[in-house]
Amino acid sequence: MPRLVAASLVGTAIEFYDFFVYGTAAALVLGPLFFPTFSPVAGTLAAFVTFGVGFVARPLGSVLFGHLGDRRGRRPVLVVSLLLTGASTVAVGCVPTYGSIGMAAPVLLLVLRFLQGLGLGGEWGGAVLLTAEHAPAGRRALWSSFPQVGPALGFVLANGVMLALSAALSGAQFAQWGWRVPFWAAGVPALAGLWLRSSLAESPRFLEIDDHARVPLVEVVRHHGRLVLLTAGALAAGYAVFYAVTTWSLAYATARLGVSRTVMLICVMCAVMVMGALTPLVALLGDLYGRRPLCLTGCAACAVWMLPMVALLATGEPLLMFLGILGALIAFITMFAVIAAYLPELYEARVRCTGAAVGYNLGGVVGGALTPIVATALAEHGGRVPWGVGAYLTGIALFSLCCFALLPETRPVPVPAVEPAAG
């Protein structure tokens, strides 16, 4: 299990690094470089639209790679998805700006972002299922939580590179070529991840399946359609909260409040590191007390904390902003630490890769794709404290809470020891 978990964790960290480095660049620099004819706010909105395209592509990637995972195995998904995401990320760093090739620049950006999302849509299902299907039932949430640490590591790496470059370079140098370096750097860990994953064994649960689904998506829609919609709605709040505090807040604090880029990146990175460290501990609670109670608790905490979070963020004080972001991420991880065990347990093994991945990534479209765009627009038309953003996030959290309430518990019940018969 440790070797398998390491391979899954490294891969998800690399792929989410690729995904997050784009989000950070969109918040900080892509607007004026690729949409220079727009106003500053409109340029940021346009950059966030290209960011959202990756979320739209993720469900398509989950269908494509889910079919591969349910028909051919979980292991091939890990290799192909990592290759696709890594190659498209390196290519983003090579795209000329609007000043060089005009409208072809944002079009190329959209295409590559779509390919990034396509690869990431397959990554989560493959990595999580390979881990969950190897793990012992009584510790499935714990072992499955380590791939969920990957997004935190990827975020810290992406923003750490951006922070180092923004501190070392002038604003002009960063805008001219510095922002490209994190995209180019993605190639090296992607190759290392491919080498590490190429030696993994296939999931034993997949090898036990005698009758593989012929068209997994058709079977999922026909027999598990309600479950897919409920899981997508349930996960929407987690995505909305995470991308509000890790992407929208960067743009809001630097452009609207005048907080330095370095200070804001440090605040968000420190909060994400705490979240990553807490993930296995929270997942262990999911093995002890169940998946659904933790999801309900985390979702309710998100609903309660969103208005205080935006109030703390609007102060512009680093410590208060950090506390606001940290509270939101702790509520988020209370839900998402157990999702890697919860979603696969909701679906039968023959369509598990497709069903779990489609539900997970549809939640990203509902909660993650629109949140930076909607939040930017609401903050622009509000006062200094963006109460509209807090109300929007609270509404999504309440909606997700209702969806979680309609889902069943899946924690395996321990089998009691059988006492020997008397005599």
Coordinates of C-alpha atoms in Angstrom, one line a residue:
M1 CA 0.0 0.0 0.0
P2 CA 2.7 2.6 0.8
R3 CA 4.3 2.1 -2.7
L4 CA 0.9 2.3 -4.4
V5 CA -0.1 5.3 -2.4
A6 CA 3.2 7.1 -3.3
A7 CA 2.6 6.5 -7.0
S8 CA -1.0 7.8 -6.8
L9 CA 0.0 10.8 -4.7
V10 CA 2.9 11.8 -6.9
G11 CA 0.7 11.6 -10.0
T12 CA -2.2 13.6 -8.6
A13 CA 0.2 16.2 -7.3
I14 CA 1.8 16.6 -10.7
E15 CA -1.6 16.8 -12.5
F16 CA -3.1 19.2 -10.1
Y17 CA 0.1 21.3 -10.3
D18 CA -0.5 21.6 -14.0
F19 CA -4.2 22.5 -13.4
F20 CA -3.5 25.0 -10.6
V21 CA -0.6 26.8 -12.2
Y22 CA -3.0 27.9 -14.9
G23 CA -5.5 29.1 -12.4
T24 CA -2.8 31.2 -10.6
A25 CA -1.6 32.6 -13.9
A26 CA -5.2 33.4 -14.9
A27 CA -5.7 35.4 -11.7
L28 CA -2.4 37.3 -11.9
V29 CA -1.2 37.8 -15.5
L30 CA -3.1 36.1 -18.4
G31 CA -5.8 38.8 -18.7
P32 CA -3.6 41.6 -20.0
L33 CA -1.4 39.3 -22.0
F34 CA -4.1 37.5 -23.9
F35 CA -7.1 39.9 -23.7
P36 CA -5.4 43.4 -23.8
T37 CA -8.3 45.1 -25.5
F38 CA -10.5 44.4 -22.5
S39 CA -10.8 46.5 -19.3
P40 CA -8.8 45.1 -16.3
V41 CA -11.9 43.5 -14.8
A42 CA -13.2 42.1 -18.2
G43 CA -9.7 40.8 -18.9
T44 CA -9.6 38.9 -15.6
L45 CA -13.1 37.6 -16.3
A46 CA -12.0 36.4 -19.8
A47 CA -9.0 34.7 -18.3
F48 CA -11.2 32.9 -15.8
V49 CA -13.5 31.8 -18.7
T50 CA -10.5 30.0 -20.2
F51 CA -9.8 28.6 -16.7
G52 CA -13.4 27.3 -16.6
V53 CA -13.0 25.5 -19.9
G54 CA -10.8 23.0 -18.1
F55 CA -13.7 22.1 -15.8
V56 CA -16.1 21.7 -18.7
A57 CA -13.6 19.2 -20.2
R58 CA -13.2 17.2 -17.0
P59 CA -16.5 15.3 -17.3
L60 CA -15.7 14.5 -20.9
G61 CA -12.3 13.2 -19.7
S62 CA -14.0 11.1 -17.0
V63 CA -16.3 9.5 -19.7
L64 CA -13.4 8.8 -22.0
F65 CA -11.0 7.5 -19.4
G66 CA -13.8 6.0 -17.4
H67 CA -14.6 3.8 -20.4
L68 CA -10.9 2.8 -20.6
G69 CA -10.8 2.1 -16.8
D70 CA -13.9 0.0 -16.7
R71 CA -13.0 -1.9 -19.9
R72 CA -9.2 -2.2 -19.8
G73 CA -8.2 -1.5 -16.2
R74 CA -7.4 1.3 -13.8
R75 CA -3.7 1.3 -14.5
P76 CA -3.7 2.4 -18.2
V77 CA -5.8 5.4 -17.1
L78 CA -3.0 6.7 -14.8
V79 CA -0.4 6.6 -17.6
V80 CA -2.4 8.1 -20.4
S81 CA -4.0 10.9 -18.4
L82 CA -0.7 12.0 -16.9
L83 CA 0.9 12.1 -20.3
L84 CA -1.9 14.2 -21.8
T85 CA -2.0 16.7 -19.0
G86 CA 1.7 17.1 -18.8
A87 CA 2.2 17.7 -22.5
S88 CA -0.7 20.2 -22.8
T89 CA 0.7 22.1 -19.7
V90 CA 4.2 22.5 -21.3
A91 CA 2.5 23.7 -24.5
V92 CA 0.7 26.4 -22.6
G93 CA 4.1 27.9 -21.7
C94 CA 4.9 28.1 -25.4
V95 CA 1.8 29.9 -26.7
P96 CA 2.6 33.4 -28.1
T97 CA 0.6 36.3 -26.6
Y98 CA -2.1 38.4 -28.2
G99 CA 0.5 41.0 -29.2
S100 CA 2.3 38.4 -31.4
I101 CA -0.5 36.4 -33.1
G102 CA -3.7 38.2 -32.3
M103 CA -6.9 36.2 -31.6
A104 CA -5.1 32.9 -32.3
A105 CA -3.4 33.3 -28.9
P106 CA -6.5 33.0 -26.7
V107 CA -7.9 30.3 -29.0
L108 CA -4.8 28.2 -28.5
L109 CA -5.0 28.8 -24.8
L110 CA -8.6 27.5 -24.8
V111 CA -7.6 24.4 -26.7
L112 CA -4.7 23.5 -24.4
R113 CA -6.8 24.2 -21.3
F114 CA -9.4 21.9 -22.7
L115 CA -6.8 19.1 -23.1
Q116 CA -5.6 19.8 -19.5
G117 CA -9.1 19.3 -18.2
L118 CA -9.6 16.2 -20.3
G119 CA -6.5 14.5 -18.8
L120 CA -7.4 15.6 -15.2
G121 CA -10.9 14.2 -15.7
G122 CA -9.4 10.8 -16.1
E123 CA -6.7 11.1 -13.5
W124 CA -8.8 11.3 -10.4
G125 CA -10.9 8.2 -11.2
G126 CA -7.8 6.1 -12.0
A127 CA -5.7 7.1 -9.0
V128 CA -8.4 6.9 -6.5
L129 CA -9.8 3.6 -7.6
L130 CA -6.4 1.9 -7.8
T131 CA -5.8 2.9 -4.2
A132 CA -9.3 2.3 -2.9
E133 CA -9.6 -1.2 -4.5
H134 CA -6.3 -2.3 -3.0
A135 CA -7.0 -0.9 0.5
P136 CA -8.4 -3.0 3.3
A137 CA -12.0 -2.2 4.0
G138 CA -11.5 -1.0 7.5
R139 CA -8.9 1.6 6.4
R140 CA -10.2 2.4 2.9
A141 CA -10.9 6.1 3.7
L142 CA -7.4 6.6 5.2
W143 CA -5.5 5.0 2.3
S144 CA -7.7 6.6 -0.3
S145 CA -7.2 10.1 1.2
F146 CA -3.5 10.2 0.2
P147 CA -4.4 10.9 -3.5
Q148 CA -6.6 13.6 -2.2
V149 CA -3.5 15.2 -0.7
G150 CA -2.2 15.6 -4.2
P151 CA -4.3 18.7 -5.0
A152 CA -2.8 20.4 -1.9
L153 CA 0.8 19.5 -2.9
G154 CA 0.1 20.5 -6.5
F155 CA -1.3 23.9 -5.4
V156 CA 1.7 24.6 -3.1
L157 CA 4.2 23.7 -5.8
A158 CA 2.4 25.8 -8.4
N159 CA 2.1 28.8 -6.2
G160 CA 5.5 28.3 -4.7
V161 CA 7.1 28.5 -8.2
M162 CA 4.9 31.6 -9.0
L163 CA 5.9 33.2 -5.7
A164 CA 9.6 32.6 -6.2
L165 CA 9.4 34.0 -9.7
S166 CA 7.4 37.1 -8.8
A167 CA 9.8 37.8 -6.0
A168 CA 12.9 37.4 -8.1
L169 CA 11.7 39.1 -11.2
S170 CA 10.4 42.6 -12.0
G171 CA 6.8 43.0 -13.0
A172 CA 7.8 43.5 -16.6
Q173 CA 10.1 40.4 -16.6
F174 CA 7.4 38.3 -15.0
A175 CA 4.8 39.4 -17.6
Q176 CA 7.2 39.0 -20.5
W177 CA 8.5 35.5 -19.8
G178 CA 8.5 34.6 -16.1
W179 CA 5.0 33.3 -16.0
R180 CA 5.9 30.7 -18.7
V181 CA 8.6 29.0 -16.5
P182 CA 6.1 27.0 -14.2
F183 CA 4.4 25.6 -17.3
W184 CA 7.7 24.5 -18.9
A185 CA 8.8 23.0 -15.5
A186 CA 5.8 20.7 -15.5
G187 CA 7.5 18.4 -18.1
V188 CA 10.2 17.0 -15.7
P189 CA 7.9 15.7 -12.9
A190 CA 5.4 14.4 -15.5
L191 CA 8.2 12.2 -16.9
A192 CA 9.1 11.0 -13.4
G193 CA 5.5 10.3 -12.6
L194 CA 5.1 8.2 -15.8
W195 CA 8.1 6.1 -14.9
L196 CA 6.8 5.6 -11.4
R197 CA 3.3 4.6 -12.5
S198 CA 4.5 2.2 -15.3
S199 CA 5.4 -0.5 -12.8
L200 CA 2.1 -0.5 -10.8
A201 CA 0.0 -3.6 -10.5
E202 CA -3.6 -3.6 -11.7
S203 CA -6.5 -3.4 -9.2
P204 CA -7.4 -6.8 -7.8
R205 CA -11.1 -5.9 -7.8
F206 CA -11.0 -5.1 -11.5
L207 CA -9.3 -8.5 -12.2
E208 CA -12.2 -10.2 -10.4
I209 CA -14.8 -8.8 -12.7
D210 CA -16.1 -11.4 -15.1
D211 CA -18.6 -9.4 -17.0
H212 CA -17.3 -6.0 -18.0
A213 CA -19.7 -3.3 -19.0
R214 CA -19.9 -3.0 -22.7
V215 CA -20.6 0.8 -22.7
P216 CA -20.1 1.9 -19.1
L217 CA -21.6 5.4 -19.6
V218 CA -24.9 3.9 -21.0
E219 CA -25.1 1.6 -18.0
V220 CA -24.3 4.4 -15.5
V221 CA -27.0 6.7 -17.0
R222 CA -29.6 4.0 -17.2
H223 CA -29.1 2.5 -13.7
H224 CA -27.2 5.2 -11.7
G225 CA -28.4 8.5 -13.2
R226 CA -29.9 9.8 -10.0
L227 CA -26.8 8.9 -8.1
V228 CA -24.5 10.7 -10.5
L229 CA -26.7 13.9 -10.2
L230 CA -26.8 13.7 -6.4
T231 CA -23.0 13.2 -6.1
A232 CA -22.4 16.1 -8.6
G233 CA -24.6 18.4 -6.6
A234 CA -23.1 17.3 -3.3
L235 CA -19.6 18.0 -4.4
A236 CA -20.4 21.4 -6.0
A237 CA -19.9 23.2 -2.6
G238 CA -16.4 21.8 -2.1
Y239 CA -15.3 22.9 -5.6
A240 CA -16.9 26.3 -5.2
V241 CA -15.3 27.0 -1.8
F242 CA -11.8 25.7 -2.8
Y243 CA -11.6 27.7 -6.0
A244 CA -13.1 30.8 -4.4
V245 CA -10.3 30.9 -1.9
T246 CA -7.4 29.7 -4.1
T247 CA -8.2 31.4 -7.4
W248 CA -10.8 34.2 -7.0
S249 CA -9.3 35.5 -3.8
L250 CA -5.9 36.1 -5.4
A251 CA -7.4 38.3 -8.1
Y252 CA -9.7 40.1 -5.7
A253 CA -7.1 40.8 -3.1
T254 CA -4.4 42.0 -5.5
A255 CA -6.6 44.0 -7.9
R256 CA -9.3 45.3 -5.6
L257 CA -7.6 45.6 -2.2
G258 CA -4.1 46.4 -3.3
V259 CA -2.6 43.5 -1.4
S260 CA 0.8 42.5 -2.8
R261 CA 0.9 39.3 -4.9
T262 CA 3.6 37.8 -2.6
V263 CA 1.6 38.3 0.6
M264 CA -1.6 36.9 -0.9
L265 CA 0.2 33.8 -2.3
I266 CA 1.8 33.1 1.1
C267 CA -1.5 33.4 2.9
V268 CA -3.2 30.9 0.6
M269 CA -0.3 28.5 0.4
C270 CA 0.0 28.3 4.2
A271 CA -3.7 27.6 4.5
V272 CA -3.5 24.9 1.8
M273 CA -0.5 23.2 3.6
V274 CA -2.5 23.0 6.8
M275 CA -5.4 21.5 4.9
G276 CA -3.1 18.9 3.2
A277 CA -1.6 17.8 6.6
L278 CA -5.1 17.4 8.1
T279 CA -6.5 15.3 5.2
P280 CA -5.4 11.8 6.4
L281 CA -6.5 12.6 10.0
V282 CA -10.0 13.6 8.9
A283 CA -10.2 10.6 6.6
L284 CA -9.4 8.3 9.6
L285 CA -12.5 9.8 11.2
G286 CA -14.4 8.6 8.1
D287 CA -13.3 5.1 8.8
L288 CA -14.3 5.3 12.4
Y289 CA -17.6 7.2 12.1
G290 CA -18.7 7.0 8.5
R291 CA -18.4 9.0 5.3
R292 CA -21.8 10.7 5.2
P293 CA -21.6 12.3 8.7
L294 CA -18.3 14.0 7.8
C295 CA -19.7 15.2 4.5
L296 CA -22.7 16.7 6.1
T297 CA -20.6 18.3 8.8
G298 CA -18.2 19.9 6.4
C299 CA -21.0 21.1 4.1
A300 CA -22.8 22.7 7.0
A301 CA -19.5 24.4 8.2
C302 CA -19.1 25.8 4.7
A303 CA -22.5 27.3 4.8
V304 CA -21.8 28.9 8.2
W305 CA -18.3 30.2 7.4
M306 CA -18.7 31.9 4.0
L307 CA -19.9 35.3 5.1
P308 CA -17.3 35.6 7.9
M309 CA -14.7 34.5 5.4
V310 CA -15.4 37.3 2.9
A311 CA -15.5 39.8 5.8
L312 CA -12.0 38.7 6.9
L313 CA -10.7 38.7 3.4
A314 CA -12.0 42.3 2.8
T315 CA -9.9 43.6 5.7
G316 CA -6.7 43.2 3.6
E317 CA -4.8 42.2 6.8
P318 CA -2.7 39.1 6.1
L319 CA -3.4 37.3 9.4
L320 CA -7.1 37.8 9.2
M321 CA -7.2 36.8 5.5
F322 CA -5.2 33.7 6.4
L323 CA -7.7 32.8 9.1
G324 CA -10.7 33.3 6.8
I325 CA -9.1 31.1 4.1
L326 CA -8.0 28.5 6.6
G327 CA -11.5 28.1 8.1
A328 CA -13.0 27.6 4.6
L329 CA -10.4 25.0 3.7
I330 CA -10.9 23.1 6.9
A331 CA -14.6 22.9 6.2
F332 CA -13.9 21.9 2.7
I333 CA -11.5 19.0 3.6
T334 CA -14.0 17.7 6.2
M335 CA -16.1 16.8 3.1
F336 CA -13.4 15.9 0.6
A337 CA -11.1 13.8 2.7
V338 CA -13.5 10.9 2.6
I339 CA -14.8 11.4 -1.0
A340 CA -12.1 9.1 -2.5
A341 CA -13.6 6.2 -0.5
Y342 CA -17.2 7.4 -0.5
L343 CA -17.8 7.7 -4.3
P344 CA -16.3 4.4 -5.4
E345 CA -18.3 2.6 -2.7
L346 CA -21.5 4.1 -4.1
Y347 CA -21.1 2.3 -7.5
E348 CA -20.7 -1.3 -8.5
A349 CA -17.3 -2.4 -9.6
R350 CA -18.1 -2.9 -13.3
V351 CA -19.0 0.8 -13.8
R352 CA -17.2 2.3 -10.9
C353 CA -14.5 4.1 -12.8
T354 CA -17.0 5.9 -15.0
G355 CA -19.7 6.5 -12.4
A356 CA -17.4 7.9 -9.7
A357 CA -15.4 10.0 -12.0
V358 CA -18.3 11.5 -13.9
G359 CA -20.1 12.4 -10.6
Y360 CA -16.9 13.9 -9.2
N361 CA -16.1 16.0 -12.3
L362 CA -19.7 17.2 -13.0
G363 CA -19.5 18.7 -9.5
G364 CA -16.4 20.6 -10.7
V365 CA -18.5 22.1 -13.6
V366 CA -21.3 23.2 -11.2
G367 CA -19.0 24.5 -8.4
G368 CA -15.6 25.1 -9.8
A369 CA -16.0 26.5 -13.4
L370 CA -18.4 29.2 -12.6
T371 CA -17.3 30.3 -9.1
P372 CA -14.3 32.6 -10.1
I373 CA -16.4 34.2 -12.9
V374 CA -19.5 34.8 -10.7
A375 CA -17.4 35.9 -7.7
T376 CA -15.4 38.4 -9.8
A377 CA -18.6 39.9 -11.2
L378 CA -20.3 40.0 -7.8
A379 CA -17.3 41.6 -6.1
E380 CA -17.0 44.2 -8.8
H381 CA -20.6 45.5 -8.3
G382 CA -20.5 45.2 -4.5
G383 CA -18.9 47.4 -1.7
R384 CA -15.6 46.8 -0.1
V385 CA -16.9 43.7 1.6
P386 CA -18.1 41.3 -1.2
W387 CA -21.2 40.1 0.7
G388 CA -22.7 38.9 -2.6
V389 CA -19.8 36.4 -3.0
G390 CA -20.4 35.1 0.5
A391 CA -24.1 34.7 -0.1
Y392 CA -23.5 32.9 -3.4
L393 CA -21.1 30.4 -1.7
T394 CA -23.5 29.9 1.2
G395 CA -26.3 29.1 -1.3
I396 CA -24.2 26.5 -3.0
A397 CA -23.2 24.9 0.3
L398 CA -26.9 24.6 1.4
F399 CA -27.8 23.0 -2.0
S400 CA -24.9 20.5 -1.6
L401 CA -26.0 19.8 2.0
C402 CA -29.5 18.7 0.7
C403 CA -27.8 16.4 -1.9
F404 CA -25.6 14.8 0.8
A405 CA -28.7 14.2 2.9
L406 CA -30.2 12.1 0.1
L407 CA -27.1 9.9 -0.3
P408 CA -26.7 6.6 1.7
E409 CA -23.9 5.7 4.1
T410 CA -21.3 3.2 2.6
R411 CA -18.8 2.6 5.4
P412 CA -18.1 -1.2 5.6
V413 CA -19.5 -2.7 8.7
P414 CA -16.9 -4.8 10.6
V415 CA -17.6 -8.5 10.6
P416 CA -17.7 -9.8 14.2
A417 CA -15.5 -12.6 15.1
V418 CA -17.3 -16.0 15.2
E419 CA -16.9 -17.7 18.5
P420 CA -16.2 -21.5 18.4
A421 CA -19.2 -23.7 19.1
A422 CA -19.3 -25.1 22.6
G423 CA -18.3 -28.7 23.0

